[in-house]
mmCIF file of C-alpha atoms and ligand atoms in Angstrom:
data_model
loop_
_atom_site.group_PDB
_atom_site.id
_atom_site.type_symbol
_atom_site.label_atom_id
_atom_site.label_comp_id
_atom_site.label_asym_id
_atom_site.label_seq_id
_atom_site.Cartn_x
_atom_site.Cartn_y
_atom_site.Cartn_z
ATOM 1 C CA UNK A 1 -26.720 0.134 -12.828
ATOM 2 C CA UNK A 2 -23.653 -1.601 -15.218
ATOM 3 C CA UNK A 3 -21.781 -3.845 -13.625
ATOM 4 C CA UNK A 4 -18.175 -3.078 -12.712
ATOM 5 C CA UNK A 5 -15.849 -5.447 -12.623
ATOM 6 C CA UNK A 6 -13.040 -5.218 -9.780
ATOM 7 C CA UNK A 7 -10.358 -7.639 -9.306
ATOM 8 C CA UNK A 8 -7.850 -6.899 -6.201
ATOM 9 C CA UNK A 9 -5.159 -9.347 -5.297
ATOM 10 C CA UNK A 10 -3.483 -9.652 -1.792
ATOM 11 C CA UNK A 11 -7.176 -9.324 -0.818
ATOM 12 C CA UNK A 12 -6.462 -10.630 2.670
ATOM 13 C CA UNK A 13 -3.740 -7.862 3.655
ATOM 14 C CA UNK A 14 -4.279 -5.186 5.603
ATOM 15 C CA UNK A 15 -5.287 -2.881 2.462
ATOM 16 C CA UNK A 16 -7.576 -5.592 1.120
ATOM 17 C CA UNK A 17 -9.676 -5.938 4.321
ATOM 18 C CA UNK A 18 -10.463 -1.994 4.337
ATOM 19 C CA UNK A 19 -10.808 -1.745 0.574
ATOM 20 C CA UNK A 20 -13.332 -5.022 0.261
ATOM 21 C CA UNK A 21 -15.130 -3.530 3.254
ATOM 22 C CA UNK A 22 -15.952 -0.299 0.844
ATOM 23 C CA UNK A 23 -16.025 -1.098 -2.601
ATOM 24 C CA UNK A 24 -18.997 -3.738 -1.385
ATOM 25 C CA UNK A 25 -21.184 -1.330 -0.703
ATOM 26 C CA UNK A 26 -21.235 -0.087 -3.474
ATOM 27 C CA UNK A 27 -23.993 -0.731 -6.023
ATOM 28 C CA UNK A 28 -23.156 -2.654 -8.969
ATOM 29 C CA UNK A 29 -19.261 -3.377 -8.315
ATOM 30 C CA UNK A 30 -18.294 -7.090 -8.637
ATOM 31 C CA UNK A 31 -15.721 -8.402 -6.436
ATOM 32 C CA UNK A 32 -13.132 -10.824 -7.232
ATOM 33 C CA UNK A 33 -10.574 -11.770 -4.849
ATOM 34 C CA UNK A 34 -7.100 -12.972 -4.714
ATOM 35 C CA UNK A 35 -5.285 -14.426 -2.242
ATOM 36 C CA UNK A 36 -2.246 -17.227 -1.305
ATOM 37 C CA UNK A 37 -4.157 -18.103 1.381
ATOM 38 C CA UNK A 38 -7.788 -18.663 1.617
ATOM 39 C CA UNK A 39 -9.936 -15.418 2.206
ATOM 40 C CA UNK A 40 -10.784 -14.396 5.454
ATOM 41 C CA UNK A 41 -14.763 -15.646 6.001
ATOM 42 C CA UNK A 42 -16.262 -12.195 6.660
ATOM 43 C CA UNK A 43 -14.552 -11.376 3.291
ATOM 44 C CA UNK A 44 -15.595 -13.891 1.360
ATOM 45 C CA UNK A 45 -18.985 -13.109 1.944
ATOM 46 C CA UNK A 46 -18.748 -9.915 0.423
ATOM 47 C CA UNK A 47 -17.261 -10.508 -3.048
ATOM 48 C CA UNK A 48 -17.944 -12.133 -5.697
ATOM 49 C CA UNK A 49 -15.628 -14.771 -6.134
ATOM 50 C CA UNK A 50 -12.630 -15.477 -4.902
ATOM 51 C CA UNK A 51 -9.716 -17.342 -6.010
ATOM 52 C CA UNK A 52 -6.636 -18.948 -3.840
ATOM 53 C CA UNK A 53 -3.500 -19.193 -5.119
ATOM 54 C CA UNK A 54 0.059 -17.544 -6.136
ATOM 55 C CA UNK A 55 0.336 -14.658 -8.793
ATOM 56 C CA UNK A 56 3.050 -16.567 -9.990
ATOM 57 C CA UNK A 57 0.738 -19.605 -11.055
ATOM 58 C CA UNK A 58 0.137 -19.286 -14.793
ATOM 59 C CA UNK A 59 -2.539 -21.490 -15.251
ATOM 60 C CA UNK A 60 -4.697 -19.524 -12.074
ATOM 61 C CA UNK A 61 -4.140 -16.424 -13.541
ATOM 62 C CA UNK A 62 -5.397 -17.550 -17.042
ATOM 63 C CA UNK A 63 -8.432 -19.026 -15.413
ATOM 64 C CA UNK A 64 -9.182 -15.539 -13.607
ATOM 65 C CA UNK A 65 -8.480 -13.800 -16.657
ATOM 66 C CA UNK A 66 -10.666 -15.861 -18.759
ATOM 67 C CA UNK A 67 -13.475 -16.225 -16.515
ATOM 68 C CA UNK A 68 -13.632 -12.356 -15.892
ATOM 69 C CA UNK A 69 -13.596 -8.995 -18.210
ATOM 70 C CA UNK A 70 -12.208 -6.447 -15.400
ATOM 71 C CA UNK A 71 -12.389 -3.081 -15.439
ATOM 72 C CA UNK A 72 -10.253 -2.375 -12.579
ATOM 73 C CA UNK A 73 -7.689 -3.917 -10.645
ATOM 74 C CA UNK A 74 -5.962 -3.619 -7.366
ATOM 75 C CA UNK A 75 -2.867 -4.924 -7.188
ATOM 76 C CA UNK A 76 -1.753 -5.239 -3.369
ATOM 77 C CA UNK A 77 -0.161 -8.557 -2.964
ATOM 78 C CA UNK A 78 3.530 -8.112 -2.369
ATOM 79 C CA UNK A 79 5.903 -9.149 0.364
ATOM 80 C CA UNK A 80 6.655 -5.625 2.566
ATOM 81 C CA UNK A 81 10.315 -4.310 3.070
ATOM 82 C CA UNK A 82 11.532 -7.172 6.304
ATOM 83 C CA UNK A 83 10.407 -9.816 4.620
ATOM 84 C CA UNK A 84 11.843 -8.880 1.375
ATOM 85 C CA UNK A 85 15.427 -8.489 2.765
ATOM 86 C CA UNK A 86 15.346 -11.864 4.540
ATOM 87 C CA UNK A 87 13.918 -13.395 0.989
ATOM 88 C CA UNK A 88 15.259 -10.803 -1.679
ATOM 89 C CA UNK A 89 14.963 -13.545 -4.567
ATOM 90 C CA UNK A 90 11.296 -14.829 -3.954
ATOM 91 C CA UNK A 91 10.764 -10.526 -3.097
ATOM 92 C CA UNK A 92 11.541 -10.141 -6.324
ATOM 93 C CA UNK A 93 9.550 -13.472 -8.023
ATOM 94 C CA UNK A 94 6.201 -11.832 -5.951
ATOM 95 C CA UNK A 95 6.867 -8.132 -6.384
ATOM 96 C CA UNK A 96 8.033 -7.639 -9.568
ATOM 97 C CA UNK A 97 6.781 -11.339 -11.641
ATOM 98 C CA UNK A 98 3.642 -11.003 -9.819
ATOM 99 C CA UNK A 99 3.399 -7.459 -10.971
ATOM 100 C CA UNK A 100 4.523 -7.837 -14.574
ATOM 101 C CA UNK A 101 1.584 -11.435 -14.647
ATOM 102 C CA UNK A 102 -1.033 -8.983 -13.736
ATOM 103 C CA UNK A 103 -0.252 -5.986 -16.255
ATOM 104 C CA UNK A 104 -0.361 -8.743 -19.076
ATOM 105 C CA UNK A 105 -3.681 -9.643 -17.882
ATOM 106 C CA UNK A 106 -4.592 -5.925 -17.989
ATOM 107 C CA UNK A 107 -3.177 -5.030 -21.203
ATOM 108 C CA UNK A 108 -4.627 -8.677 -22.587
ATOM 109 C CA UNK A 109 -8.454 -7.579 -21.517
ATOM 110 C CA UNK A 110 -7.940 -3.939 -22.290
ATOM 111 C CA UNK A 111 -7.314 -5.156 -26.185
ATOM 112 C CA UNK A 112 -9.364 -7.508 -26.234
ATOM 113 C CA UNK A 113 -12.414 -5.672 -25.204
ATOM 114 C CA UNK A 114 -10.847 -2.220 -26.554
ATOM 115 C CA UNK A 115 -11.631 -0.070 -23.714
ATOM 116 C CA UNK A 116 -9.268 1.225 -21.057
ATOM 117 C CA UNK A 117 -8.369 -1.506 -17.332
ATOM 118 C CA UNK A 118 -7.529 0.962 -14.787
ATOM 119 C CA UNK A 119 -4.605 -0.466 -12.784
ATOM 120 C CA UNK A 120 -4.532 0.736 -9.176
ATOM 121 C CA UNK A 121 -0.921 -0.023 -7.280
ATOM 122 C CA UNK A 122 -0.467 0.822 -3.629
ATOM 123 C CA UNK A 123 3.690 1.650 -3.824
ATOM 124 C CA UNK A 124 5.546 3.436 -1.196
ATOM 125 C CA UNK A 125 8.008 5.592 0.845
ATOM 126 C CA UNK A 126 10.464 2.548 0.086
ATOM 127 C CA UNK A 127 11.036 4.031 -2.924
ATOM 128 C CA UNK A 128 13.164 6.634 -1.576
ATOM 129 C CA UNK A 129 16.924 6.295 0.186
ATOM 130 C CA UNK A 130 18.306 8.779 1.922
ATOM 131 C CA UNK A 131 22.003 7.747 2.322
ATOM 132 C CA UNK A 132 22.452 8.801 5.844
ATOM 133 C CA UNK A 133 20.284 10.467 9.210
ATOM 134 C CA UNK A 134 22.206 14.219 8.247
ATOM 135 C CA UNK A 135 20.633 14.261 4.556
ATOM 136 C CA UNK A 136 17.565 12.429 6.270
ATOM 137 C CA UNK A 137 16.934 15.656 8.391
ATOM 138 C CA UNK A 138 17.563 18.207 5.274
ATOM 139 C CA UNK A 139 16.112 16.612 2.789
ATOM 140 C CA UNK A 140 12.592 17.294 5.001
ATOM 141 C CA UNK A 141 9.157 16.783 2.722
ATOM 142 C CA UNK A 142 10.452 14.433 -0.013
ATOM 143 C CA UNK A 143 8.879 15.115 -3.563
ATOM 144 C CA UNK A 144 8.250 11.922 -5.974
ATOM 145 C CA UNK A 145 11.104 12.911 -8.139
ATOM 146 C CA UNK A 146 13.666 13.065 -5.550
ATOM 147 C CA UNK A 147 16.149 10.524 -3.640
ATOM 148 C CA UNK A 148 14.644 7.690 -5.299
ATOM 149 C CA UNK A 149 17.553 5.356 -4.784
ATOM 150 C CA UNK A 150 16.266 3.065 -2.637
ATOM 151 C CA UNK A 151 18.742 0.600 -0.805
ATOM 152 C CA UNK A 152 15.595 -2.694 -0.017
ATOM 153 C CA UNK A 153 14.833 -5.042 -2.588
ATOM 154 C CA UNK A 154 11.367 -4.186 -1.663
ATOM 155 C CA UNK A 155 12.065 -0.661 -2.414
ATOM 156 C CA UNK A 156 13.712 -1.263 -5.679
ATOM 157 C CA UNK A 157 11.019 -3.993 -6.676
ATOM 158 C CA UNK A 158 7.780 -0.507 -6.300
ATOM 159 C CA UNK A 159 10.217 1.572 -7.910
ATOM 160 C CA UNK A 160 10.934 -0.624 -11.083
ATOM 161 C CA UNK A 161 7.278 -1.703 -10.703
ATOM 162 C CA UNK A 162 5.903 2.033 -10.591
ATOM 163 C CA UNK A 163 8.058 2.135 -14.733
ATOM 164 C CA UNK A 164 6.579 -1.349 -15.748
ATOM 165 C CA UNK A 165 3.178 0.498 -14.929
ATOM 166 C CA UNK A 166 4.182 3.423 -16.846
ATOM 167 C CA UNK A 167 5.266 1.334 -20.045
ATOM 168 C CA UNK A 168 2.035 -0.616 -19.707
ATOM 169 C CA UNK A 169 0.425 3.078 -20.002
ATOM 170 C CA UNK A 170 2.022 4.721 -22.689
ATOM 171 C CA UNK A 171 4.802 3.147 -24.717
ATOM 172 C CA UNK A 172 3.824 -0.838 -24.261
ATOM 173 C CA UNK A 173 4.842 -2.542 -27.604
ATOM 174 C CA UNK A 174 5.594 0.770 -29.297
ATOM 175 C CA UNK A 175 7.081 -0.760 -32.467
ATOM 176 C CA UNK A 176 4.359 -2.832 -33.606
ATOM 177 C CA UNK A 177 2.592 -1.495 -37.121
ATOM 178 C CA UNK A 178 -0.919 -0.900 -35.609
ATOM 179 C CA UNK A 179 -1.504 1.083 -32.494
ATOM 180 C CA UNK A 180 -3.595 -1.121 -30.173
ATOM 181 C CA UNK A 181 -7.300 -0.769 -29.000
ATOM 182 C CA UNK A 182 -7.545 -0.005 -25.208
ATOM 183 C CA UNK A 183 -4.678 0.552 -23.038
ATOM 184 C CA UNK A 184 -3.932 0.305 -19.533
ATOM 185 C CA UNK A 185 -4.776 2.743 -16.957
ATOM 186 C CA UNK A 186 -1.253 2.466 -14.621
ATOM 187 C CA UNK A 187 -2.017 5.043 -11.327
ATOM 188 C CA UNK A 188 -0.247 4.370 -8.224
ATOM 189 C CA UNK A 189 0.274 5.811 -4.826
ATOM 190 C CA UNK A 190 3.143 6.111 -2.338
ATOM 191 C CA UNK A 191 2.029 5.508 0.616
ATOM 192 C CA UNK A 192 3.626 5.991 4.228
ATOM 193 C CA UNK A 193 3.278 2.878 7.303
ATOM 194 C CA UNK A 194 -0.156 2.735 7.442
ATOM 195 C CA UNK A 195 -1.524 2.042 10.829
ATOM 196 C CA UNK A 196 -4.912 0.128 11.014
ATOM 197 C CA UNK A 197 -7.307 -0.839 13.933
ATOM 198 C CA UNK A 198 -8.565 -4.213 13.209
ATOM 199 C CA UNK A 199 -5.151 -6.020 11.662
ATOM 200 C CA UNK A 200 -1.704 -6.332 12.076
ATOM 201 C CA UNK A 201 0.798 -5.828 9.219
ATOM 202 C CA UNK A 202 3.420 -8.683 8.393
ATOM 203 C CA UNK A 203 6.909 -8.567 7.392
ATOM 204 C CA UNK A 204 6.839 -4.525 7.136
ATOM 205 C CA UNK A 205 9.662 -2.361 8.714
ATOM 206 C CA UNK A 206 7.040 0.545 9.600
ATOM 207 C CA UNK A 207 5.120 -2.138 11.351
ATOM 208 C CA UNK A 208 6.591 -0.608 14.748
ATOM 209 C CA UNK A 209 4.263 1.885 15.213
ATOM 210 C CA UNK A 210 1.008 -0.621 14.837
ATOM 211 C CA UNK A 211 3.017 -3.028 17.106
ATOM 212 C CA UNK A 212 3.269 -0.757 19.904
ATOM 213 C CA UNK A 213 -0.387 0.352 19.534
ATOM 214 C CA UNK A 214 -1.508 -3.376 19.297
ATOM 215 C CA UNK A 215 0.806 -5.098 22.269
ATOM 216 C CA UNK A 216 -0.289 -2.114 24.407
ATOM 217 C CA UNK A 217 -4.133 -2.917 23.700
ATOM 218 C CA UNK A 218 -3.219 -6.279 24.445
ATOM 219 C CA UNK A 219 -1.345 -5.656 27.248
ATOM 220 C CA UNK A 220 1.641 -6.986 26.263
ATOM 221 C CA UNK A 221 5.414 -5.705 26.357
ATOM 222 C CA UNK A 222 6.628 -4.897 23.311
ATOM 223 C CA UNK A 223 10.516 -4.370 22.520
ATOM 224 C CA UNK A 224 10.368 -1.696 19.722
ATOM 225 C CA UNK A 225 13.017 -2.088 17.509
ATOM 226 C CA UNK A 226 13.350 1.711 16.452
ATOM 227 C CA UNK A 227 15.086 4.252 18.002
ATOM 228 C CA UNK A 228 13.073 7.015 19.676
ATOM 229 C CA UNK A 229 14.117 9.221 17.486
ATOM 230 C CA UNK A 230 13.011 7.542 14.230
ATOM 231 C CA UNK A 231 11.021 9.396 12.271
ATOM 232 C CA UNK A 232 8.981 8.149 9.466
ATOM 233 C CA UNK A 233 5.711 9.238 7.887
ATOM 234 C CA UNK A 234 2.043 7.146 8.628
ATOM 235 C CA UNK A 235 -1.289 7.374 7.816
ATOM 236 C CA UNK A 236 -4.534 5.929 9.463
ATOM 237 C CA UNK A 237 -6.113 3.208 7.012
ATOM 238 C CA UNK A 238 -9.285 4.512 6.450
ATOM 239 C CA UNK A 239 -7.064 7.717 4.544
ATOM 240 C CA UNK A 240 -5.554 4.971 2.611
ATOM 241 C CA UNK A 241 -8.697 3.577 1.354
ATOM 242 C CA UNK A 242 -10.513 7.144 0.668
ATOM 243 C CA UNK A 243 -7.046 8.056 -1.228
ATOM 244 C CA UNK A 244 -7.135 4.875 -3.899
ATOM 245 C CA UNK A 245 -10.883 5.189 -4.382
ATOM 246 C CA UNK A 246 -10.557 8.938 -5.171
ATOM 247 C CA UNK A 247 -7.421 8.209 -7.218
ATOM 248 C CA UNK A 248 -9.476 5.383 -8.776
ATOM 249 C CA UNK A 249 -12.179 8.212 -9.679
ATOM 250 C CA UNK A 250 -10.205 10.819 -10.662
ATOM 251 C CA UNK A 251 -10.967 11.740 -14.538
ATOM 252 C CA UNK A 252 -7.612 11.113 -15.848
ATOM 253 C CA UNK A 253 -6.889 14.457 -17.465
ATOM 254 C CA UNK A 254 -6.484 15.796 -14.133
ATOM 255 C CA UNK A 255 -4.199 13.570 -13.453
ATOM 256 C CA UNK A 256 -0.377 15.351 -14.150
ATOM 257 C CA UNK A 257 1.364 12.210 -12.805
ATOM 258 C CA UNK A 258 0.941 8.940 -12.734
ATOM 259 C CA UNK A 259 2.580 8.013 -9.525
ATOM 260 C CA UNK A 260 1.588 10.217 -6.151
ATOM 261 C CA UNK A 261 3.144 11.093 -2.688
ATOM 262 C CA UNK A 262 0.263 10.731 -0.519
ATOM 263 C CA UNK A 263 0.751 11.330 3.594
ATOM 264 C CA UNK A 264 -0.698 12.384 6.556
ATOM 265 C CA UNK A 265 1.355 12.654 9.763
ATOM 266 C CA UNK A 266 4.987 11.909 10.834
ATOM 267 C CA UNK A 267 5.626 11.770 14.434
ATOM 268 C CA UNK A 268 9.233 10.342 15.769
ATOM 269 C CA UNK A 269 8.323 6.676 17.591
ATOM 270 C CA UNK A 270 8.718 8.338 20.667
ATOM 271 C CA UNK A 271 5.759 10.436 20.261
ATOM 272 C CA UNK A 272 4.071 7.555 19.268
ATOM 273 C CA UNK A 273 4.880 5.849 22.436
ATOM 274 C CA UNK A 274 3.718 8.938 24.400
ATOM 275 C CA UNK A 275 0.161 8.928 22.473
ATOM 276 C CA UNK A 276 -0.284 5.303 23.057
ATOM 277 C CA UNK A 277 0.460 5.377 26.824
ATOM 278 C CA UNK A 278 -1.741 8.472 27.096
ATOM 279 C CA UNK A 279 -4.816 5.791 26.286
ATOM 280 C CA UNK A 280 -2.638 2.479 27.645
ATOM 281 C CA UNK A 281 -1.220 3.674 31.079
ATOM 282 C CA UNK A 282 -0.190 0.223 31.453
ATOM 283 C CA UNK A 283 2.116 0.149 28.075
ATOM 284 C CA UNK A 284 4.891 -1.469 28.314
ATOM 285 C CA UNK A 285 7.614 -0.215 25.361
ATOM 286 C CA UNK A 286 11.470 -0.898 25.670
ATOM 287 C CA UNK A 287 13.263 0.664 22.936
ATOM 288 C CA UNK A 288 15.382 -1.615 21.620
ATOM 289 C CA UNK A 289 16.638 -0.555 17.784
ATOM 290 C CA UNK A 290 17.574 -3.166 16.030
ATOM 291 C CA UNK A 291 20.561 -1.867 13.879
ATOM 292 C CA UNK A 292 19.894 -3.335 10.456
ATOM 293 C CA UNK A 293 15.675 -2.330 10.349
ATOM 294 C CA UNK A 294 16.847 1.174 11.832
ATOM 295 C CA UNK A 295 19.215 1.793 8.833
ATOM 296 C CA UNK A 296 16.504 1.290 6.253
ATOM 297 C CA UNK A 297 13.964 3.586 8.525
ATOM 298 C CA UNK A 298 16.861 5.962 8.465
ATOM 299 C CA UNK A 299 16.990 5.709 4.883
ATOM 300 C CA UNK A 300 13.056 6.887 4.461
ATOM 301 C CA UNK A 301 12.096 10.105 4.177
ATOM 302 C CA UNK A 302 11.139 11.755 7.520
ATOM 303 C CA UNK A 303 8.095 13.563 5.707
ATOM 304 C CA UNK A 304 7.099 13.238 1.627
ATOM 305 C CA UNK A 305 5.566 16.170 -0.479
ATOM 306 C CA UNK A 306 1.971 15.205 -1.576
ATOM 307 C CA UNK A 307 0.744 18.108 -2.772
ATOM 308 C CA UNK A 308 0.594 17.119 -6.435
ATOM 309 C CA UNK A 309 -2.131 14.723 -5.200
ATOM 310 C CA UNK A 310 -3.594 17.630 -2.827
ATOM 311 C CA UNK A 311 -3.995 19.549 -6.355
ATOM 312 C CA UNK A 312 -4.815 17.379 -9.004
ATOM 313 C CA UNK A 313 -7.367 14.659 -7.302
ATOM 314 C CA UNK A 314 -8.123 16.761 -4.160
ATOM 315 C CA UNK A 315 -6.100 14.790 -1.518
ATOM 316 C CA UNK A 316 -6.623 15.042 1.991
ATOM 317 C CA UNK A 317 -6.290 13.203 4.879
ATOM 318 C CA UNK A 318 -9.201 13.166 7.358
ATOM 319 C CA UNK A 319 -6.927 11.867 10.202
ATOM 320 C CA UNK A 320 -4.068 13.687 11.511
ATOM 321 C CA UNK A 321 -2.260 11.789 14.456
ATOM 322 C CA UNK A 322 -4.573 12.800 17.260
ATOM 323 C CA UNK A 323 -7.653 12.122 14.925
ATOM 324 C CA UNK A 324 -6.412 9.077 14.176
ATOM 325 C CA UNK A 325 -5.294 8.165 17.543
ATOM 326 C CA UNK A 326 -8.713 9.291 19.729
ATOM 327 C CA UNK A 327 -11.084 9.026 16.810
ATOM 328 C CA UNK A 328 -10.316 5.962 14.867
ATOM 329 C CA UNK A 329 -7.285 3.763 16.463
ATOM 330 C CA UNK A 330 -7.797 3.619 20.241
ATOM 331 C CA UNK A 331 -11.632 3.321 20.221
ATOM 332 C CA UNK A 332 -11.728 0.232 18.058
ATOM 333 C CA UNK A 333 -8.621 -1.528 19.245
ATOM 334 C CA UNK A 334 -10.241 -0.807 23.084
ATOM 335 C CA UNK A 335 -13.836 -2.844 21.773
ATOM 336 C CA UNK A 336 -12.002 -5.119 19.896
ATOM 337 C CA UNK A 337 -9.877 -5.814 23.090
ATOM 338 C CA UNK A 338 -13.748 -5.969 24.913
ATOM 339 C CA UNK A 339 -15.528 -8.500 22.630
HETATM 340 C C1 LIG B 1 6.938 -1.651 4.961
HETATM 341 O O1 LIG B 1 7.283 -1.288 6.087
HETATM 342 O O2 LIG B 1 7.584 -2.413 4.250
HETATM 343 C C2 LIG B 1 5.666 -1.082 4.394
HETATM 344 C C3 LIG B 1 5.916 0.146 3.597
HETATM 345 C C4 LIG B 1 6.416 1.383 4.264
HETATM 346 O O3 LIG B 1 5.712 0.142 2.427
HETATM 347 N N1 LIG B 1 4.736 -0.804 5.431
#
């Protein structure tokens, strides 16, 4: 079987634990892995070779792109939509430089070895702004080509990233005399809060609902700092993984967009609460909204429209809450908890 070559940075998120988990089981895929921090050991096992260090670094990026011919990449390193707002210049040196660093590299291979670099780019519900908790409620199921006025620096930094991607694509140096060999591959994917069972998220503003799930397992309070009423949309990781492989592996001319809603379910944080205390009697959850993170919950969509994806690449979730919750979340966070 040919080898293919995947590179994913950000390998040590939450995305990048789930995705390296997959893609090494299957035959003849190469990993490499990116990371600022060195990858976590039962990673590292299972690529190829990894690499530690900023996307911002110049010289590492020229030694991964040298040392490699990729066919793919995975772009996940970013800082998420807290973090960002607390650090809005270096948000927009790692979301939007490191972005712009790797599309180079992919438009640099995909000449050089004329063929196509598929670039895969987990964006995300960020991208939208609803300007207040009336509109919110009206506005419903969200399509990609509405309210995208987003009011985060991480939210501006996918959106403007999600057009660099579509440049790359289609009209990247359109002026010069010959028209290149190869070309870039740009598909990416809103996604909702994803919730996973074996890591935390960092610096996120959907990260409440994990929290909860996660203090409760560990039996610790947790102050939530979203109202009950907040209402966002989520999906269970393993949906997020299944939904960039099959977007990796849709044939392209079925593609209509280039850029997809993909969700799953959107329950208000109370009803999270309720689901996690049905399996954590012992939960402990104050809810105590912080005013500044609520506003920018309030300003995502309560729900987004993903049937594009549903049609073109044959998108669906295999979670829905209580799936996720009985069948996925609370079993492994209870043997993690055990072990
Ligand atoms: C965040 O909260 O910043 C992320 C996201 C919704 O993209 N989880």
């Amino acid at each position: 079987m040919q080898n293919h070559t995947i590179l994913i940075t950000g390998a040590n998120g939450e995305i990048g634990h789930g995705l390296i988990a997959h893609l090494s089981q299957q035959r003849g895929t190469k990993i490499v892995a990116m990371d600022l921090q060195s990858l976590d050991p039962s990673l590292q096992r299972l690529c190829d070779r990894t690499y530690t260090g900023d996307i911002l670094d110049s010289g590492l990026l020229q030694t991964l792109s040298t040392g490699h011919d990729f066919d793919t990449i995975y772009h996940l390193a970013a800082l998420l939509s807290t973090r960002s707002e607390r650090q809005p210049t270096l948000a927009h040196r790692v979301n939007v430089d490191g972005t712009l660093n790797l599309l180079e590299i992919a438009v640099t291979q995909s000449r050089q070895q004329g063929r196509v670099v598929k670039f895969i780019y987990p964006s995300s519900i960020a991208v939208y702004g609803l300007p207040d908790t009336a509109t919110k409620a009206k506005a419903g199921r969200v399509a990609e080509s509405a309210w995208c006025q987003p009011r985060t620096m991480y939210g501006i930094n996918k959106l403007y990233c999600e057009q660099l991607g579509l440049y790359y694509s289609s009209h990247y140096r359109q002026l010069d005399a010959d028209t290149p060999k190869g070309m870039v591959d740009f598909r990416g994917l809103r996604f909702p809060g994803l919730i996973s069972a074996t890591t935390l998220p960092s610096g996120g503003t959907s990260d409440f609902a994990p929290e909860m799930l996660h203090y409760a397992a560990q039996g610790k309070p947790y102050p939530c700092f979203a109202r009950e009423d907040t209402r966002i949309p989520f999906m269970a990781m393993p949906d997020a993984i299944t939904a960039l492989l099959t977007l990796q592996d849709a044939p392209r001319a079925r593609l209509s967009r280039q850029v997809y809603n993909v969700t799953s379910f959107s329950p208000s944080a109370k009803e999270i609460y309720e689901r996690v205390v049905e399996s954590f009697p012992r939960a402990k959850v104050s809810f105590e909204p912080d005013r500044k993170r609520q506003a920018i919950l309030d300003s995502w969509p309560q729900d987004t429209d993903d049937s594009a994806a549903r049609k073109d690449w044959g998108w669906k979730p295999a979670y829905d809450m209580e799936k996720a919750f009985s069948k996925y979340l609370i079993p492994a966070v209870s043997q993690r908890r055990a072990t």
